[in-house]
Coordinates of C-alpha atoms in Angstrom, one line a residue:
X1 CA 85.2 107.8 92.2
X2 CA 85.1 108.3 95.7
X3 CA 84.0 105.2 98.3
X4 CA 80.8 106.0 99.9
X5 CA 83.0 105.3 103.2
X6 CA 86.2 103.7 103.8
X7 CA 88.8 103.3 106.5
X8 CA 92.1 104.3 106.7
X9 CA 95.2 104.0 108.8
X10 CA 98.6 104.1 110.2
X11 CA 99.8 105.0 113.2
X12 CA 103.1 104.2 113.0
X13 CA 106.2 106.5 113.8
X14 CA 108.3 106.8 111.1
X15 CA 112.1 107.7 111.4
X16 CA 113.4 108.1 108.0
X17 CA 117.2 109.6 106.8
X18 CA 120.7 109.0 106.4
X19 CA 121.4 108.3 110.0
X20 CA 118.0 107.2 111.6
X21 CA 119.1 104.2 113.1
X22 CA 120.5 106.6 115.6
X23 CA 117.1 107.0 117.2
X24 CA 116.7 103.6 118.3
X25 CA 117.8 104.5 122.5
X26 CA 115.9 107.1 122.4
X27 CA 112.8 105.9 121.1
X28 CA 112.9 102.6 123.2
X29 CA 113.0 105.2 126.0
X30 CA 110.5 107.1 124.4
X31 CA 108.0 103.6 124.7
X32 CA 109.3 103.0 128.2
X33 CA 111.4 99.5 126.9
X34 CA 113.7 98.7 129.6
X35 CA 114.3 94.9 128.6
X36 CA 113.9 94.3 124.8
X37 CA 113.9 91.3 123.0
X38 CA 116.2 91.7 119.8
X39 CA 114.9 89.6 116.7
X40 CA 116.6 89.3 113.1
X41 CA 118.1 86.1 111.4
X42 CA 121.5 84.3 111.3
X43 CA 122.7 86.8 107.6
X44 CA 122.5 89.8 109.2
X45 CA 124.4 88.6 111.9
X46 CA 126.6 87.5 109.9
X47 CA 126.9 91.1 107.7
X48 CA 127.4 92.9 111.1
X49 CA 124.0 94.5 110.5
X50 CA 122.9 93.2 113.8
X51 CA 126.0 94.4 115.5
X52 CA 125.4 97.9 114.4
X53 CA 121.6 97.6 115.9
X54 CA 122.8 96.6 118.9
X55 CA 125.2 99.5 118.9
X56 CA 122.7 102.0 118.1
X57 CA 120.7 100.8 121.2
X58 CA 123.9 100.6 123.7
X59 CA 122.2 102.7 126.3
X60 CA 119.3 100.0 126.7
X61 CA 121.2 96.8 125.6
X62 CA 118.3 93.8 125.0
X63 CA 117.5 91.2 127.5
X64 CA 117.5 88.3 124.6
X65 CA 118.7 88.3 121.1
X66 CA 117.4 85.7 118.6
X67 CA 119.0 85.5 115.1
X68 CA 117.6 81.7 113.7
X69 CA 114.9 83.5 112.3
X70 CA 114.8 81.4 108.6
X71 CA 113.6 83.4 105.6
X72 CA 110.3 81.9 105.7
X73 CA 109.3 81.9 109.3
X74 CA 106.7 79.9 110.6
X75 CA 104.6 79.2 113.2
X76 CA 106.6 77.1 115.2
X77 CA 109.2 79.9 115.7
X78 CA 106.9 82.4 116.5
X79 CA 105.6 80.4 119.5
X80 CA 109.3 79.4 120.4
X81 CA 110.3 83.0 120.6
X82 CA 107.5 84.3 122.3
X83 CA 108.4 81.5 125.3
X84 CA 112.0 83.2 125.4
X85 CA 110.0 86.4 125.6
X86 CA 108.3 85.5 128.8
X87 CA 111.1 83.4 130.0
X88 CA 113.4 86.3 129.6
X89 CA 111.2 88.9 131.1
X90 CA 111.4 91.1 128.3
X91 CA 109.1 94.5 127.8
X92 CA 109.4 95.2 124.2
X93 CA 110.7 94.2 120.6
X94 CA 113.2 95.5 118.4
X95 CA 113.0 93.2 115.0
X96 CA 115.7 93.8 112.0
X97 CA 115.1 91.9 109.0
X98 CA 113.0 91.3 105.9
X99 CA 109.2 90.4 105.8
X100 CA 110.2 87.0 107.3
X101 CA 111.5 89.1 110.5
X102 CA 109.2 92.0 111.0
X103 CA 106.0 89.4 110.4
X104 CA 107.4 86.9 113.3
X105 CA 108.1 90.3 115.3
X106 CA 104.2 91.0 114.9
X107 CA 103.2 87.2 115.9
X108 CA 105.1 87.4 119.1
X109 CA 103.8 90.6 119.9
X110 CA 100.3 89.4 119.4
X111 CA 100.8 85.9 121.5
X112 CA 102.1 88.3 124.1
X113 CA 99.3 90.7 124.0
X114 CA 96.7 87.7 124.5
X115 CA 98.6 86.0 126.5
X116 CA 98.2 82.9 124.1
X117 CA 100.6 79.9 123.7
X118 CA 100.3 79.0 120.0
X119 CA 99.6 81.8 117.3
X120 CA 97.4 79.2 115.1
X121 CA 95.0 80.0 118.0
X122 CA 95.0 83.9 117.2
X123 CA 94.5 83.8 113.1
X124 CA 91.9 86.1 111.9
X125 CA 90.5 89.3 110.3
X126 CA 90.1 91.8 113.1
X127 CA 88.7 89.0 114.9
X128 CA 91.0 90.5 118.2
X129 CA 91.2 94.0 120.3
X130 CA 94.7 95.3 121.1
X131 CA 94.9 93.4 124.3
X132 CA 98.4 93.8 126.6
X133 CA 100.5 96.3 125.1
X134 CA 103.7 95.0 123.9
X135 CA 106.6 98.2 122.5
X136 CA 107.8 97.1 119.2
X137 CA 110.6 99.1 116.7
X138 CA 110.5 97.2 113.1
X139 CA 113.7 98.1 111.5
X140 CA 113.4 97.0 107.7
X141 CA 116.7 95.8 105.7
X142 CA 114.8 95.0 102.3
X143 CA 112.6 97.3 100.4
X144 CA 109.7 95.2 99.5
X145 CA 107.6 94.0 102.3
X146 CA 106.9 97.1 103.9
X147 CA 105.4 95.1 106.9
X148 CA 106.8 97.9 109.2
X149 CA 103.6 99.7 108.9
X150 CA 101.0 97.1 107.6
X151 CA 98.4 95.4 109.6
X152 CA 99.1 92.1 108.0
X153 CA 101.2 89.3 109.0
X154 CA 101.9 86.4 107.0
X155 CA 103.5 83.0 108.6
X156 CA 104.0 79.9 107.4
X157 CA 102.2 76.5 108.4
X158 CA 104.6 74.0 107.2
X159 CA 102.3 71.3 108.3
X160 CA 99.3 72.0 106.0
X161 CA 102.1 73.7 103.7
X162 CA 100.2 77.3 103.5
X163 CA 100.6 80.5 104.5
X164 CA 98.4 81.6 107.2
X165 CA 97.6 85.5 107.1
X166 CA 96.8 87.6 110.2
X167 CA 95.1 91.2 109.6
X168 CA 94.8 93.8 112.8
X169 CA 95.6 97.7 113.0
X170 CA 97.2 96.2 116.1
X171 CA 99.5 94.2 114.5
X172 CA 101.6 98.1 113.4
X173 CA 104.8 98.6 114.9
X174 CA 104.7 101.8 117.2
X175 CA 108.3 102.6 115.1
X176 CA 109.2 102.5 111.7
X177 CA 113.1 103.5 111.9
X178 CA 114.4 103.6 107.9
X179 CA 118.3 103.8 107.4
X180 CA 119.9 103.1 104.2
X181 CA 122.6 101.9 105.9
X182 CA 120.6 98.3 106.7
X183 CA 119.7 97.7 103.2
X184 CA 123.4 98.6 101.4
X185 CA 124.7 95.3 101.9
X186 CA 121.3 93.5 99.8
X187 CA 122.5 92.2 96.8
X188 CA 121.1 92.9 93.9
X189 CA 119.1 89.9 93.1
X190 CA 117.3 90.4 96.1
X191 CA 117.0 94.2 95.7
X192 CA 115.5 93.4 92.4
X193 CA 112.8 91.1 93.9
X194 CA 112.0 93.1 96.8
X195 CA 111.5 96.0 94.5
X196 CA 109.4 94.3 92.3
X197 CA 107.5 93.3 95.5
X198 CA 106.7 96.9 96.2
X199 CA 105.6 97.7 93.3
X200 CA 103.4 95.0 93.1
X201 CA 101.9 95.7 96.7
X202 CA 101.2 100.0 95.2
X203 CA 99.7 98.9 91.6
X204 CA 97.1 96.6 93.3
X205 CA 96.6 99.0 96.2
X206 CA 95.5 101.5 93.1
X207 CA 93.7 98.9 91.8
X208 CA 91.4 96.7 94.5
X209 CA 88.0 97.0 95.3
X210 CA 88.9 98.6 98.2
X211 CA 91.2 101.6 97.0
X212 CA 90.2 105.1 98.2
X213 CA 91.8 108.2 98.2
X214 CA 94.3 108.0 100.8
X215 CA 95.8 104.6 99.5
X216 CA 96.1 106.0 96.0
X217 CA 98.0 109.4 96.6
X218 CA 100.8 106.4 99.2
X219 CA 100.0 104.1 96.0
X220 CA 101.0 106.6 93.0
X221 CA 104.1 108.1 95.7
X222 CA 105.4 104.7 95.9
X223 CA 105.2 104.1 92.0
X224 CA 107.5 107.0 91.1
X225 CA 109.5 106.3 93.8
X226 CA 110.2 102.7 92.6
X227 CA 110.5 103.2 88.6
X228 CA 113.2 106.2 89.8
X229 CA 115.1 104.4 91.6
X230 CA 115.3 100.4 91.7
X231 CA 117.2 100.3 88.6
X232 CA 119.7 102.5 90.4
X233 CA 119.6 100.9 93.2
X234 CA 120.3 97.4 91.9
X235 CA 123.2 98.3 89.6
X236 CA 124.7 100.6 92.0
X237 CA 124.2 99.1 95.3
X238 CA 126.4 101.5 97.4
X239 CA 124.2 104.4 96.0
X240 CA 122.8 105.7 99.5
X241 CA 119.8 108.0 97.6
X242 CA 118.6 105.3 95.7
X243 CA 118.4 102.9 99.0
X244 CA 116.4 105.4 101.3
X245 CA 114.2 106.2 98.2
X246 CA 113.7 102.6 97.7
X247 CA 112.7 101.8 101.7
X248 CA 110.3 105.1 101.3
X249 CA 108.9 103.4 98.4
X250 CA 108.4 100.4 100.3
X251 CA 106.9 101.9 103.2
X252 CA 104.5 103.7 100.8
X253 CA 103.5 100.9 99.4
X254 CA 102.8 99.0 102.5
X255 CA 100.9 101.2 103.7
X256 CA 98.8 102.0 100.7
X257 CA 97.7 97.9 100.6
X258 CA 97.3 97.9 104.3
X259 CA 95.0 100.0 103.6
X260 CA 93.1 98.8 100.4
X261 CA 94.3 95.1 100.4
X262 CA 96.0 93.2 97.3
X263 CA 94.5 90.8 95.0
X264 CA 94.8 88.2 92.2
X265 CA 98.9 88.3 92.4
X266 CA 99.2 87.9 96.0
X267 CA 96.8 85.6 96.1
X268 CA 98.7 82.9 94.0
X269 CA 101.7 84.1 95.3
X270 CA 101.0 83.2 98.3
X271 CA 100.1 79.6 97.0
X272 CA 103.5 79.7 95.0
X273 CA 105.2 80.6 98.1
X274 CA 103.7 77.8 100.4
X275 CA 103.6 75.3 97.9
X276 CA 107.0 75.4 96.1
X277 CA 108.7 77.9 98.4
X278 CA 108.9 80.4 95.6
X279 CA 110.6 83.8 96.8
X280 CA 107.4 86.1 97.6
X281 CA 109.1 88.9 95.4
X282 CA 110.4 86.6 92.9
X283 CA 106.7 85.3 92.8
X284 CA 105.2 89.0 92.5
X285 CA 107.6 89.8 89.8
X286 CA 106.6 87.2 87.6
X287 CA 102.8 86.9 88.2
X288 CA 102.1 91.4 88.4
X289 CA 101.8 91.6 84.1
X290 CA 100.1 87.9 84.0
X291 CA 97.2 88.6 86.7
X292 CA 97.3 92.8 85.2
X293 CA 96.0 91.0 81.4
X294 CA 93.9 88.6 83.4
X295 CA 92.1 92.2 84.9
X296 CA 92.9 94.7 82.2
X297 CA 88.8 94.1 80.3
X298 CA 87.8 95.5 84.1
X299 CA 90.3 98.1 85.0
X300 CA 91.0 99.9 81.6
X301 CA 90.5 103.0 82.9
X302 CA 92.7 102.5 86.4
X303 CA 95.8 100.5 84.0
X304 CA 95.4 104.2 81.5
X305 CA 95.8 106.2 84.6
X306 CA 98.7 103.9 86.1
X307 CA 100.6 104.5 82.9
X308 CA 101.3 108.3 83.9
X309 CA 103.2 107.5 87.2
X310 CA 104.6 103.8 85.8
X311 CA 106.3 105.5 82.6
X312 CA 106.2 109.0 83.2
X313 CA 104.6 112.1 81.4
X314 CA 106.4 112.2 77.9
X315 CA 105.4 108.5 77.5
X316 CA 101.5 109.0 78.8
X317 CA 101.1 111.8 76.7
X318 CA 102.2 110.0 73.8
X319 CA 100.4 106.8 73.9
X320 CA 96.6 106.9 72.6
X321 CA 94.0 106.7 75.2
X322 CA 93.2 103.2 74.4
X323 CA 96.1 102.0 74.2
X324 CA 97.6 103.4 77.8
X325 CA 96.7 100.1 79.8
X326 CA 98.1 97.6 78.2
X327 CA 101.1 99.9 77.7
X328 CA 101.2 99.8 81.1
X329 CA 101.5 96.4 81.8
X330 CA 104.3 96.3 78.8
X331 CA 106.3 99.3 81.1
X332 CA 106.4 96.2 84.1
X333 CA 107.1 93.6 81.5
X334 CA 110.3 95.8 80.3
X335 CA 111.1 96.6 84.1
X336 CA 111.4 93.1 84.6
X337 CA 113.3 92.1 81.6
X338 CA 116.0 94.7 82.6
X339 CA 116.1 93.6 86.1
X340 CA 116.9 90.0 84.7
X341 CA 119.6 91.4 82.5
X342 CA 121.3 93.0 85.5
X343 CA 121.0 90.5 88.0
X344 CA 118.6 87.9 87.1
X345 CA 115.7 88.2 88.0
X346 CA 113.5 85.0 87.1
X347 CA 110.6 86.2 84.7
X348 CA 109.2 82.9 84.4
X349 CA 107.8 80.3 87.3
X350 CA 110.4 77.5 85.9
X351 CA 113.2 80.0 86.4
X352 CA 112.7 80.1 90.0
X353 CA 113.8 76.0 89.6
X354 CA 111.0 75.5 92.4
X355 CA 107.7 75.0 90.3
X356 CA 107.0 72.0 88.1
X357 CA 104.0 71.7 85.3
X358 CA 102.6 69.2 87.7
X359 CA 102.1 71.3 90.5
X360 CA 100.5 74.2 88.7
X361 CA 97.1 72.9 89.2
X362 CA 97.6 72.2 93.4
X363 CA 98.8 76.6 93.0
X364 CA 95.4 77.4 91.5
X365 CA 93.6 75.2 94.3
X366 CA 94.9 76.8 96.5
X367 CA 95.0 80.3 95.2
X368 CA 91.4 80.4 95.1
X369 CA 91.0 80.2 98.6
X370 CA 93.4 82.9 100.0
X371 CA 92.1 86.1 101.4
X372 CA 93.5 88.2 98.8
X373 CA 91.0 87.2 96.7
X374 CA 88.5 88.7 98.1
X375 CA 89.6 92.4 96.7
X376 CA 90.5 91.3 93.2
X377 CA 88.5 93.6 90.7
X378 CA 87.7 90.1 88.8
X379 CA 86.6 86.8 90.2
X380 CA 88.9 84.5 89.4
X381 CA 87.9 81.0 89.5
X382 CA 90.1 78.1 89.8
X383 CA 90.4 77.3 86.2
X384 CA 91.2 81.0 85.5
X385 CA 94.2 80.6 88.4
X386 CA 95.4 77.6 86.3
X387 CA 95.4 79.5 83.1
X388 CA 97.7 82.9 84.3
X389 CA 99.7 80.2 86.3
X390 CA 100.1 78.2 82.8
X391 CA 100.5 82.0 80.8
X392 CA 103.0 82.8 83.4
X393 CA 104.9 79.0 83.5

């Protein structure tokens, strides 16, 4: 059914192919960067991923480069970072990375833009206009996040041990640049979980209170995308079709939630995540077919439809009308079980060795606070948080 209104957007450049890292110089140019600030973490350095960055943008070589980006940034960093910015006169951003990356990419830009010292100061729902404009290229070397063209940020407060969630169009990169060549070296473990991350992010897109048409045609694109080509591109790492497919599928995906929000499994998720430190994807992977059972009494009729682009035609056509949404939470369940087989991928909170029984019931506390919440098809109180967490345990 269509919305009576909705919203939708991304204006985000994308530069997607074989060799798009090429484009770098010329779209800093493009933007007017003369001084950027380089951002990515202490792996990729490490890989020679950043190396080949820095290469591709030889013509405007950065003012600063920061690599001590850890995989679960917080706010502490971003502040940090954004004083080397200023220090350092720089003009613009260029972040490489994962979610971690791209998100502390989008808090510097926004401390910048408002001329703020401390990005606790700036969190919010559209609570902020664009303000100074600060150039920023994400350049994405996992297939999960797809915060290259979200409006969401997500960065840790290791204080009050949660994750603190900022949501502006302004947040968007002016680039996307997508090259398979930054997410070859990903192991499969982690291509696994990323994956699984991306899907997660397009079957709640299609399925919050918020999904219209445009995030469902990005949505259903990014499904096919993903159950074509993660298998592939876990087992076969090297396999250059599967990668780009896979960071298109991201990228999909990101932009379809960006645009309809998540729900129920981000929410606890996210609680997993700043509570135990539980791998967002890892955490996605597990809780997608727990929190899908949870809404399945509610979203019959969007599960039945899923089932087409989850398992494809022959399988759809097959399966009795009634029976199509629970088959398609049983298509995830097998995609996971698969994944673990290959590279082992935890299917359980215990096999992520972070999560105890005890803390189960501190995850549902604060689960039911978190802004994903809010577009969940079914309220889910506390005690229901408890009872996926102990279903999914």
């Amino acid at each position: 059914m269509l919305p009576q209104y909705f919203e939708f957007q991304n204006a985000v450049k994308i530069c997607s192919g074989l060799l798009a890292l090429d484009r770098l110089s010329y779209e800093l140019r493009s933007l007017g960067a003369k001084a950027p600030l380089v951002l990515s973490d202490a792996t990729l350095r490490k890989l020679g991923l950043l190396d080949r960055v820095l290469s591709a943008m030889s013509d405007i070589p950065p003012t600063c480069v920061y690599t001590e980006i850890p995989a679960d940034s917080g706010t502490e960093i971003v502040d940090h970072i954004a004083r080397l910015y200023r220090e350092n006169e720089c003009d613009s951003i260029v972040a490489a990375g994962g979610g971690s990356v791209l998100d502390t990419a989008k808090g510097v830009a926004l401390l910048i833009a408002h001329d703020a010292s401390h990005i606790k100061s700036l969190m919010g729902c559209d609570t902020l206009d664009r303000g100074r404009r600060v150039p920023y290229i994400a350049i994405p070397t996992t297939a999960g996040t797809g915060s290259e063209v979200t409006a969401v940020a997500v960065v840790s407060d290791s204080v009050h041990q949660v994750k603190l969630e900022y949501i502006s169009t302004h947040l968007m990169p002016d680039v996307a640049i997508l090259d398979p060549r930054m997410t070859q070296s990903l192991p499969p473990r982690i291509t696994a979980s990323t994956g699984m991350d991306a899907l997660c992010h397009a079957v709640e897109a299609f399925s919050s209170t918020q999904k219209n048409p445009l995030s469902d045609a990005y949505a259903i694109a990014a499904i096919r995308l993903i159950m074509e080509n993660l298998e592939q591109a876990t087992r076969h790492p090297n396999d250059k079709q599967a990668r780009l497919a896979m960071a298109n599928a991201s990228l999909l995906a990101g932009s379809a939630f960006s645009n309809s929000m998540v729900g129920g499994v981000h929410a606890i998720g996210h609680a997993a995540g700043g509570l135990c430190h539980v791998a967002h994807g890892d955490a996605m992977a597990i809780l997608l077919p727990y929190v899908m059972r949870y809404n399945e009494d509610c979203l019959r009729e969007i599960y039945g439809e899923l089932l087409l682009y989850l398992g494809g035609a022959e399988l759809y056509a097959a399966t009795p009308k009634e029976r199509r949404p629970r088959e398609a939470i049983h298509v995830i369940r097998r995609l996971a079980k698969r994944l673990n087989r290959y590279c082992g991928l935890p299917l359980r909170l215990q096999d992520t060795g972070r999560v105890q029984a005890e803390d189960l019931p501190l995850i549902a506390q604060a689960a039911v606070n978190d802004g994903a919440m809010i577009a969940n098809i079914k309220p889910i109180s506390q005690k229901d948080a408890l009872k996926i967490l102990m279903h999914a345990y």
